[in-house]
């Protein structure tokens, strides 16, 4: 039975910094989302705001309204914001305290670990609630370096990388993963960020909580663990940031730790500058492909688009133009589904073709 939760996303729902809330509204995973808190969009339906599809999740002005509007008791409070500085403002901190005092367990995806905050932990103890810091890593003595065991993984490993942060990599990865399952393939999904972990991914970790050399080893460890446990036909790895991004190194860690044989590139065509760094121009699709293929010794096999700011006509025209230019499948999996991408993966990997020809997958 899913856990009933309220997601806090003040002034950020539907934006880049609200990506955790956005992801949970689209795919709540372990939780039943009762309401989203964002006073700037109060009174609206969360599904309509995100995807123009009503889903019955109300957007409320504050915590009290969210609790009152819920159809059942809400036991969990999820911070759905992902600010660039990764720390709570004073007013956000107070909402967390209010939620604790209302008896709600706290799910915290930020770099600021609430389990190390004496005041908040004292209140949590008094109110008998639990706090979970999603990004908090295992003890350092348990961290692993690269071992080379990834080279023993004998099924395709595919990473979904991007041209920017918060452009839809996790969403695309999860939709492709589910699409492969629908065709009869056994998959393993590797989460590399906080949202996928909150949603309940069985494998993965928050990459940006680790130094780079351990980031690589930890990712290898999770992929090998998934391979040995699930015996999948294919492994899908969620991307982080962008390889060309001046501020992030997670894509570098993914290419080194996962050793993907193929990459799906996620791109928002309407963005002119990097999301959190408006003084930096967006890279071109061509330059990102060349960088990924050279650095990772891999192949970009499909392009998936983020339709933010695009009309349907613009999206269709962009797909046509990109397919003519890059000679590979191009689609928007949120609007059009993942079939183009899945067909390309099956054509690219002989092992997936064998599964299909044997009647195991269709």
Coordinates of C-alpha atoms in Angstrom, one line a residue:
X1 CA 0.0 0.0 0.0
X2 CA 1.4 3.4 -1.0
X3 CA 2.3 6.0 1.6
X4 CA 0.2 9.2 1.5
X5 CA 2.4 12.3 1.1
X6 CA 2.4 16.0 0.6
X7 CA 5.1 17.5 -1.7
X8 CA 6.5 20.9 -0.9
X9 CA 7.5 23.0 -4.0
X10 CA 6.9 26.6 -3.1
X11 CA 7.3 28.9 -6.1
X12 CA 9.0 26.2 -8.1
X13 CA 6.4 23.6 -9.3
X14 CA 6.7 23.0 -13.0
X15 CA 10.1 24.7 -13.2
X16 CA 13.7 23.3 -13.3
X17 CA 14.2 23.7 -9.5
X18 CA 10.9 21.9 -8.9
X19 CA 12.1 18.8 -10.8
X20 CA 11.7 16.5 -7.8
X21 CA 8.1 17.5 -7.3
X22 CA 7.5 17.3 -11.0
X23 CA 8.9 13.8 -11.2
X24 CA 6.8 12.6 -8.2
X25 CA 3.6 14.0 -9.7
X26 CA 4.3 12.2 -12.9
X27 CA 5.4 8.9 -11.3
X28 CA 4.9 8.8 -7.5
X29 CA 6.5 5.4 -7.0
X30 CA 6.2 4.5 -3.4
X31 CA 3.9 7.4 -2.5
X32 CA 0.3 8.5 -3.1
X33 CA 0.7 12.2 -3.6
X34 CA -2.2 13.9 -1.8
X35 CA -1.3 17.6 -2.6
X36 CA 1.5 19.9 -3.8
X37 CA 2.3 23.1 -1.9
X38 CA 3.0 26.1 -4.2
X39 CA 1.1 29.3 -3.3
X40 CA 1.9 30.8 -6.7
X41 CA -0.2 28.1 -8.4
X42 CA -2.7 27.4 -5.7
X43 CA -6.1 26.2 -6.8
X44 CA -4.8 24.5 -9.9
X45 CA -4.5 20.8 -10.8
X46 CA -0.9 19.5 -10.7
X47 CA -1.3 17.4 -13.8
X48 CA -2.8 20.2 -15.8
X49 CA 0.1 22.5 -14.8
X50 CA 2.8 20.0 -15.8
X51 CA 1.3 18.1 -18.8
X52 CA -2.1 19.6 -19.5
X53 CA -3.6 16.4 -18.2
X54 CA -5.8 16.5 -15.1
X55 CA -4.6 14.0 -12.4
X56 CA -6.7 15.1 -9.4
X57 CA -3.7 16.3 -7.3
X58 CA -4.5 19.8 -6.0
X59 CA -1.9 22.5 -5.6
X60 CA -2.4 24.2 -2.2
X61 CA -1.2 27.6 -0.8
X62 CA 0.3 26.2 2.4
X63 CA 0.8 23.1 4.6
X64 CA -2.5 23.5 6.5
X65 CA -4.5 23.7 3.3
X66 CA -2.7 20.6 1.9
X67 CA -3.4 18.6 5.1
X68 CA -7.1 19.7 5.0
X69 CA -7.5 18.9 1.3
X70 CA -6.1 15.4 1.6
X71 CA -8.7 12.6 1.3
X72 CA -6.8 10.5 3.9
X73 CA -4.2 11.2 6.6
X74 CA -0.9 12.3 5.2
X75 CA 2.1 10.8 7.0
X76 CA 4.9 12.0 4.8
X77 CA 6.2 15.4 3.8
X78 CA 8.5 15.4 0.8
X79 CA 10.7 18.4 -0.1
X80 CA 10.1 18.6 -3.8
X81 CA 12.5 21.5 -4.5
X82 CA 16.0 21.1 -6.0
X83 CA 17.6 24.6 -5.6
X84 CA 21.1 25.2 -7.1
X85 CA 22.6 25.9 -3.7
X86 CA 20.9 22.8 -2.2
X87 CA 20.1 24.4 1.2
X88 CA 16.9 25.4 2.9
X89 CA 15.9 29.0 3.4
X90 CA 14.6 30.0 6.8
X91 CA 10.9 30.0 5.7
X92 CA 11.4 26.5 4.1
X93 CA 13.0 25.3 7.3
X94 CA 10.0 26.5 9.3
X95 CA 7.6 24.5 7.0
X96 CA 9.6 21.4 7.6
X97 CA 9.3 22.0 11.4
X98 CA 5.6 22.6 11.0
X99 CA 5.3 19.3 9.1
X100 CA 7.2 17.4 11.8
X101 CA 4.9 18.9 14.5
X102 CA 2.0 17.8 12.5
X103 CA 3.3 14.2 12.8
X104 CA 4.7 13.8 9.3
X105 CA 7.8 11.9 8.4
X106 CA 10.3 14.0 6.4
X107 CA 11.8 12.9 3.0
X108 CA 14.7 15.3 2.3
X109 CA 16.5 15.2 -1.1
X110 CA 18.8 18.1 -0.4
X111 CA 22.6 18.2 0.2
X112 CA 21.7 19.7 3.6
X113 CA 21.3 16.7 5.9
X114 CA 18.5 17.2 8.4
X115 CA 19.6 14.2 10.4
X116 CA 22.7 16.2 11.4
X117 CA 20.6 19.2 12.5
X118 CA 20.3 19.2 16.2
X119 CA 17.2 21.4 16.5
X120 CA 15.2 19.5 13.8
X121 CA 16.2 16.1 15.2
X122 CA 15.2 17.1 18.7
X123 CA 11.7 18.1 17.4
X124 CA 11.5 14.9 15.4
X125 CA 12.3 12.8 18.4
X126 CA 9.7 14.7 20.5
X127 CA 7.1 14.2 17.8
X128 CA 8.1 10.6 17.1
X129 CA 8.7 11.0 13.4
X130 CA 11.5 9.8 11.1
X131 CA 13.7 11.9 8.8
X132 CA 15.3 10.4 5.7
X133 CA 18.1 12.2 4.0
X134 CA 18.0 10.8 0.5
X135 CA 21.5 12.1 -0.5
X136 CA 23.2 10.9 2.6
X137 CA 25.8 8.3 1.6
X138 CA 26.7 5.1 3.3
X139 CA 29.6 5.3 5.8
X140 CA 32.9 6.1 4.1
X141 CA 34.5 2.8 5.1
X142 CA 31.9 1.1 2.8
X143 CA 32.6 3.2 -0.3
X144 CA 34.1 1.4 -3.3
X145 CA 36.5 2.4 -6.0
X146 CA 36.4 1.2 -9.6
X147 CA 37.3 -2.5 -9.8
X148 CA 36.7 -3.4 -13.5
X149 CA 33.8 -5.7 -12.7
X150 CA 31.7 -3.6 -15.0
X151 CA 33.6 -5.3 -17.9
X152 CA 32.0 -8.6 -16.8
X153 CA 28.5 -7.3 -17.4
X154 CA 27.4 -9.1 -20.6
X155 CA 24.1 -7.3 -21.4
X156 CA 23.7 -3.9 -23.0
X157 CA 24.1 -0.9 -20.7
X158 CA 22.4 2.3 -22.0
X159 CA 22.7 5.7 -20.4
X160 CA 20.4 8.6 -20.9
X161 CA 22.6 11.7 -20.9
X162 CA 21.7 15.3 -21.8
X163 CA 22.8 18.7 -22.9
X164 CA 21.8 20.4 -19.6
X165 CA 20.7 19.7 -16.1
X166 CA 17.0 19.2 -15.3
X167 CA 16.0 18.6 -18.9
X168 CA 14.1 15.3 -18.5
X169 CA 16.8 12.5 -18.5
X170 CA 15.2 10.6 -15.6
X171 CA 11.7 10.9 -17.1
X172 CA 13.0 9.6 -20.4
X173 CA 15.0 6.8 -18.8
X174 CA 12.0 5.6 -16.8
X175 CA 9.6 5.7 -19.7
X176 CA 12.1 3.7 -21.9
X177 CA 12.6 1.3 -19.1
X178 CA 8.9 0.7 -18.7
X179 CA 8.4 0.5 -22.5
X180 CA 11.0 -2.3 -22.7
X181 CA 9.3 -4.2 -19.9
X182 CA 6.0 -3.9 -21.8
X183 CA 7.7 -5.6 -24.7
X184 CA 8.7 -8.5 -22.6
X185 CA 12.3 -7.6 -21.8
X186 CA 13.8 -7.9 -18.3
X187 CA 15.3 -4.6 -17.3
X188 CA 17.3 -3.0 -14.5
X189 CA 16.9 0.7 -13.8
X190 CA 19.8 2.5 -12.1
X191 CA 18.8 5.7 -10.4
X192 CA 21.6 8.3 -10.0
X193 CA 19.7 11.2 -8.4
X194 CA 17.3 11.9 -5.5
X195 CA 14.0 11.7 -7.3
X196 CA 14.5 8.2 -8.6
X197 CA 15.5 7.0 -5.1
X198 CA 12.4 8.7 -3.6
X199 CA 10.3 6.9 -6.2
X200 CA 11.6 3.6 -5.0
X201 CA 14.3 2.6 -7.4
X202 CA 15.9 -0.7 -6.2
X203 CA 19.3 0.2 -7.6
X204 CA 21.3 3.4 -7.5
X205 CA 22.5 6.3 -5.3
X206 CA 22.8 10.0 -5.3
X207 CA 25.9 10.5 -7.4
X208 CA 26.6 14.1 -6.4
X209 CA 27.0 13.1 -2.8
X210 CA 30.3 11.3 -3.6
X211 CA 33.8 12.5 -4.6
X212 CA 34.4 11.7 -8.3
X213 CA 36.6 8.6 -7.9
X214 CA 34.1 7.0 -5.5
X215 CA 31.2 8.1 -7.7
X216 CA 32.6 5.9 -10.4
X217 CA 33.2 2.9 -8.2
X218 CA 29.7 3.2 -6.5
X219 CA 28.0 3.3 -9.9
X220 CA 29.9 0.3 -11.1
X221 CA 28.9 -1.5 -7.9
X222 CA 25.2 -0.8 -8.3
X223 CA 25.2 -1.9 -12.0
X224 CA 27.0 -5.1 -11.1
X225 CA 24.6 -5.7 -8.2
X226 CA 21.6 -5.2 -10.5
X227 CA 23.1 -7.5 -13.2
X228 CA 23.8 -10.3 -10.8
X229 CA 20.5 -10.0 -8.9
X230 CA 18.0 -9.3 -11.7
X231 CA 19.8 -11.1 -14.7
X232 CA 18.3 -8.4 -17.0
X233 CA 18.3 -8.3 -20.8
X234 CA 19.3 -4.6 -20.7
X235 CA 20.3 -2.0 -18.0
X236 CA 19.1 1.6 -18.2
X237 CA 21.2 4.2 -16.4
X238 CA 19.7 7.6 -15.5
X239 CA 21.9 10.5 -16.5
X240 CA 22.9 13.6 -14.5
X241 CA 23.9 17.1 -15.6
X242 CA 25.7 17.2 -19.0
X243 CA 29.2 16.1 -20.0
X244 CA 29.8 19.6 -21.4
X245 CA 28.4 21.4 -18.3
X246 CA 31.0 23.6 -16.6
X247 CA 29.7 23.0 -13.1
X248 CA 28.9 19.2 -13.0
X249 CA 31.0 16.1 -13.3
X250 CA 28.3 13.4 -12.9
X251 CA 28.1 12.6 -16.6
X252 CA 31.8 11.9 -16.6
X253 CA 31.3 9.5 -13.7
X254 CA 28.5 7.8 -15.6
X255 CA 30.5 7.2 -18.7
X256 CA 33.4 5.9 -16.7
X257 CA 31.5 3.8 -14.1
X258 CA 28.7 2.4 -16.3
X259 CA 30.7 2.0 -19.6
X260 CA 27.5 2.3 -21.6
X261 CA 27.6 0.8 -25.1
X262 CA 24.9 3.2 -26.2
X263 CA 23.6 6.6 -25.2
X264 CA 20.2 8.3 -25.6
X265 CA 20.7 12.1 -25.7
X266 CA 18.0 14.3 -24.0
X267 CA 17.8 17.9 -25.3
X268 CA 15.5 20.9 -24.7
X269 CA 15.6 22.7 -28.1
X270 CA 14.1 26.0 -26.8
X271 CA 16.8 26.6 -24.2
X272 CA 19.3 29.2 -25.2
X273 CA 21.4 29.2 -21.9
X274 CA 22.1 26.6 -19.2
X275 CA 19.3 26.4 -16.7
X276 CA 21.1 27.4 -13.5
X277 CA 23.9 29.3 -15.3
X278 CA 22.3 31.9 -17.6
X279 CA 25.7 33.3 -18.5
X280 CA 26.6 30.1 -20.3
X281 CA 25.1 29.2 -23.7
X282 CA 23.6 25.8 -24.3
X283 CA 25.8 23.4 -26.2
X284 CA 24.7 22.3 -29.7
X285 CA 23.3 18.7 -30.1
X286 CA 26.2 18.0 -32.5
X287 CA 28.9 19.2 -30.1
X288 CA 27.4 17.1 -27.3
X289 CA 27.2 14.0 -29.4
X290 CA 30.8 14.4 -30.5
X291 CA 32.0 15.0 -26.9
X292 CA 30.1 12.0 -25.5
X293 CA 31.2 9.6 -28.2
X294 CA 34.8 10.7 -28.0
X295 CA 35.1 10.8 -24.2
X296 CA 33.0 7.7 -23.5
X297 CA 34.0 5.6 -26.5
X298 CA 30.3 4.9 -27.1
X299 CA 27.6 5.7 -29.6
X300 CA 24.6 8.1 -29.3
X301 CA 21.8 6.1 -30.9
X302 CA 18.7 8.3 -30.4
X303 CA 17.7 11.8 -29.4
X304 CA 14.8 12.6 -27.1
X305 CA 13.4 16.0 -26.8
X306 CA 12.0 18.1 -23.9
X307 CA 9.1 20.1 -25.3
X308 CA 9.2 22.9 -22.8
X309 CA 8.2 26.2 -24.5
X310 CA 7.4 24.4 -27.8
X311 CA 4.1 24.2 -29.7
X312 CA 3.1 20.8 -31.1
X313 CA 3.9 22.1 -34.6
X314 CA 7.4 23.2 -33.5
X315 CA 8.0 19.9 -31.9
X316 CA 7.0 17.9 -35.0
X317 CA 9.1 20.2 -37.2
X318 CA 12.1 19.8 -34.9
X319 CA 11.8 16.0 -34.9
X320 CA 11.8 16.1 -38.7
X321 CA 14.8 18.4 -38.9
X322 CA 16.9 16.5 -36.3
X323 CA 16.2 13.1 -38.0
X324 CA 17.4 14.5 -41.3
X325 CA 20.5 16.1 -39.7
X326 CA 21.6 13.4 -37.3
X327 CA 20.3 10.3 -39.1
X328 CA 18.9 8.7 -36.0
X329 CA 15.5 8.4 -34.3
X330 CA 14.2 11.5 -32.6
X331 CA 11.1 11.8 -30.4
X332 CA 9.5 13.2 -27.3
X333 CA 8.7 10.2 -25.1
X334 CA 6.3 12.1 -22.8
X335 CA 4.1 13.1 -25.7
X336 CA 4.7 10.3 -28.2
X337 CA 5.9 7.3 -26.2
X338 CA 9.2 5.4 -26.4
X339 CA 8.6 3.1 -29.3
X340 CA 11.1 4.8 -31.7
X341 CA 13.8 4.6 -29.1
X342 CA 13.1 1.0 -28.2
X343 CA 13.0 -0.1 -31.8
X344 CA 16.5 1.5 -32.2
X345 CA 17.9 -0.2 -29.2
X346 CA 16.6 -3.6 -30.4
X347 CA 18.1 -3.0 -33.8
X348 CA 21.4 -1.9 -32.3
X349 CA 21.9 -4.8 -29.9
X350 CA 21.9 -8.3 -31.3
X351 CA 21.1 -9.8 -27.9
X352 CA 17.8 -8.0 -27.8
X353 CA 17.0 -9.2 -31.4
X354 CA 17.6 -12.8 -30.3
X355 CA 15.1 -12.3 -27.4
X356 CA 12.6 -11.0 -29.9
X357 CA 13.2 -13.8 -32.5
X358 CA 12.9 -16.5 -29.8
X359 CA 9.5 -15.2 -28.8
X360 CA 10.5 -14.0 -25.4
X361 CA 10.0 -10.4 -26.3
X362 CA 7.7 -8.8 -28.9

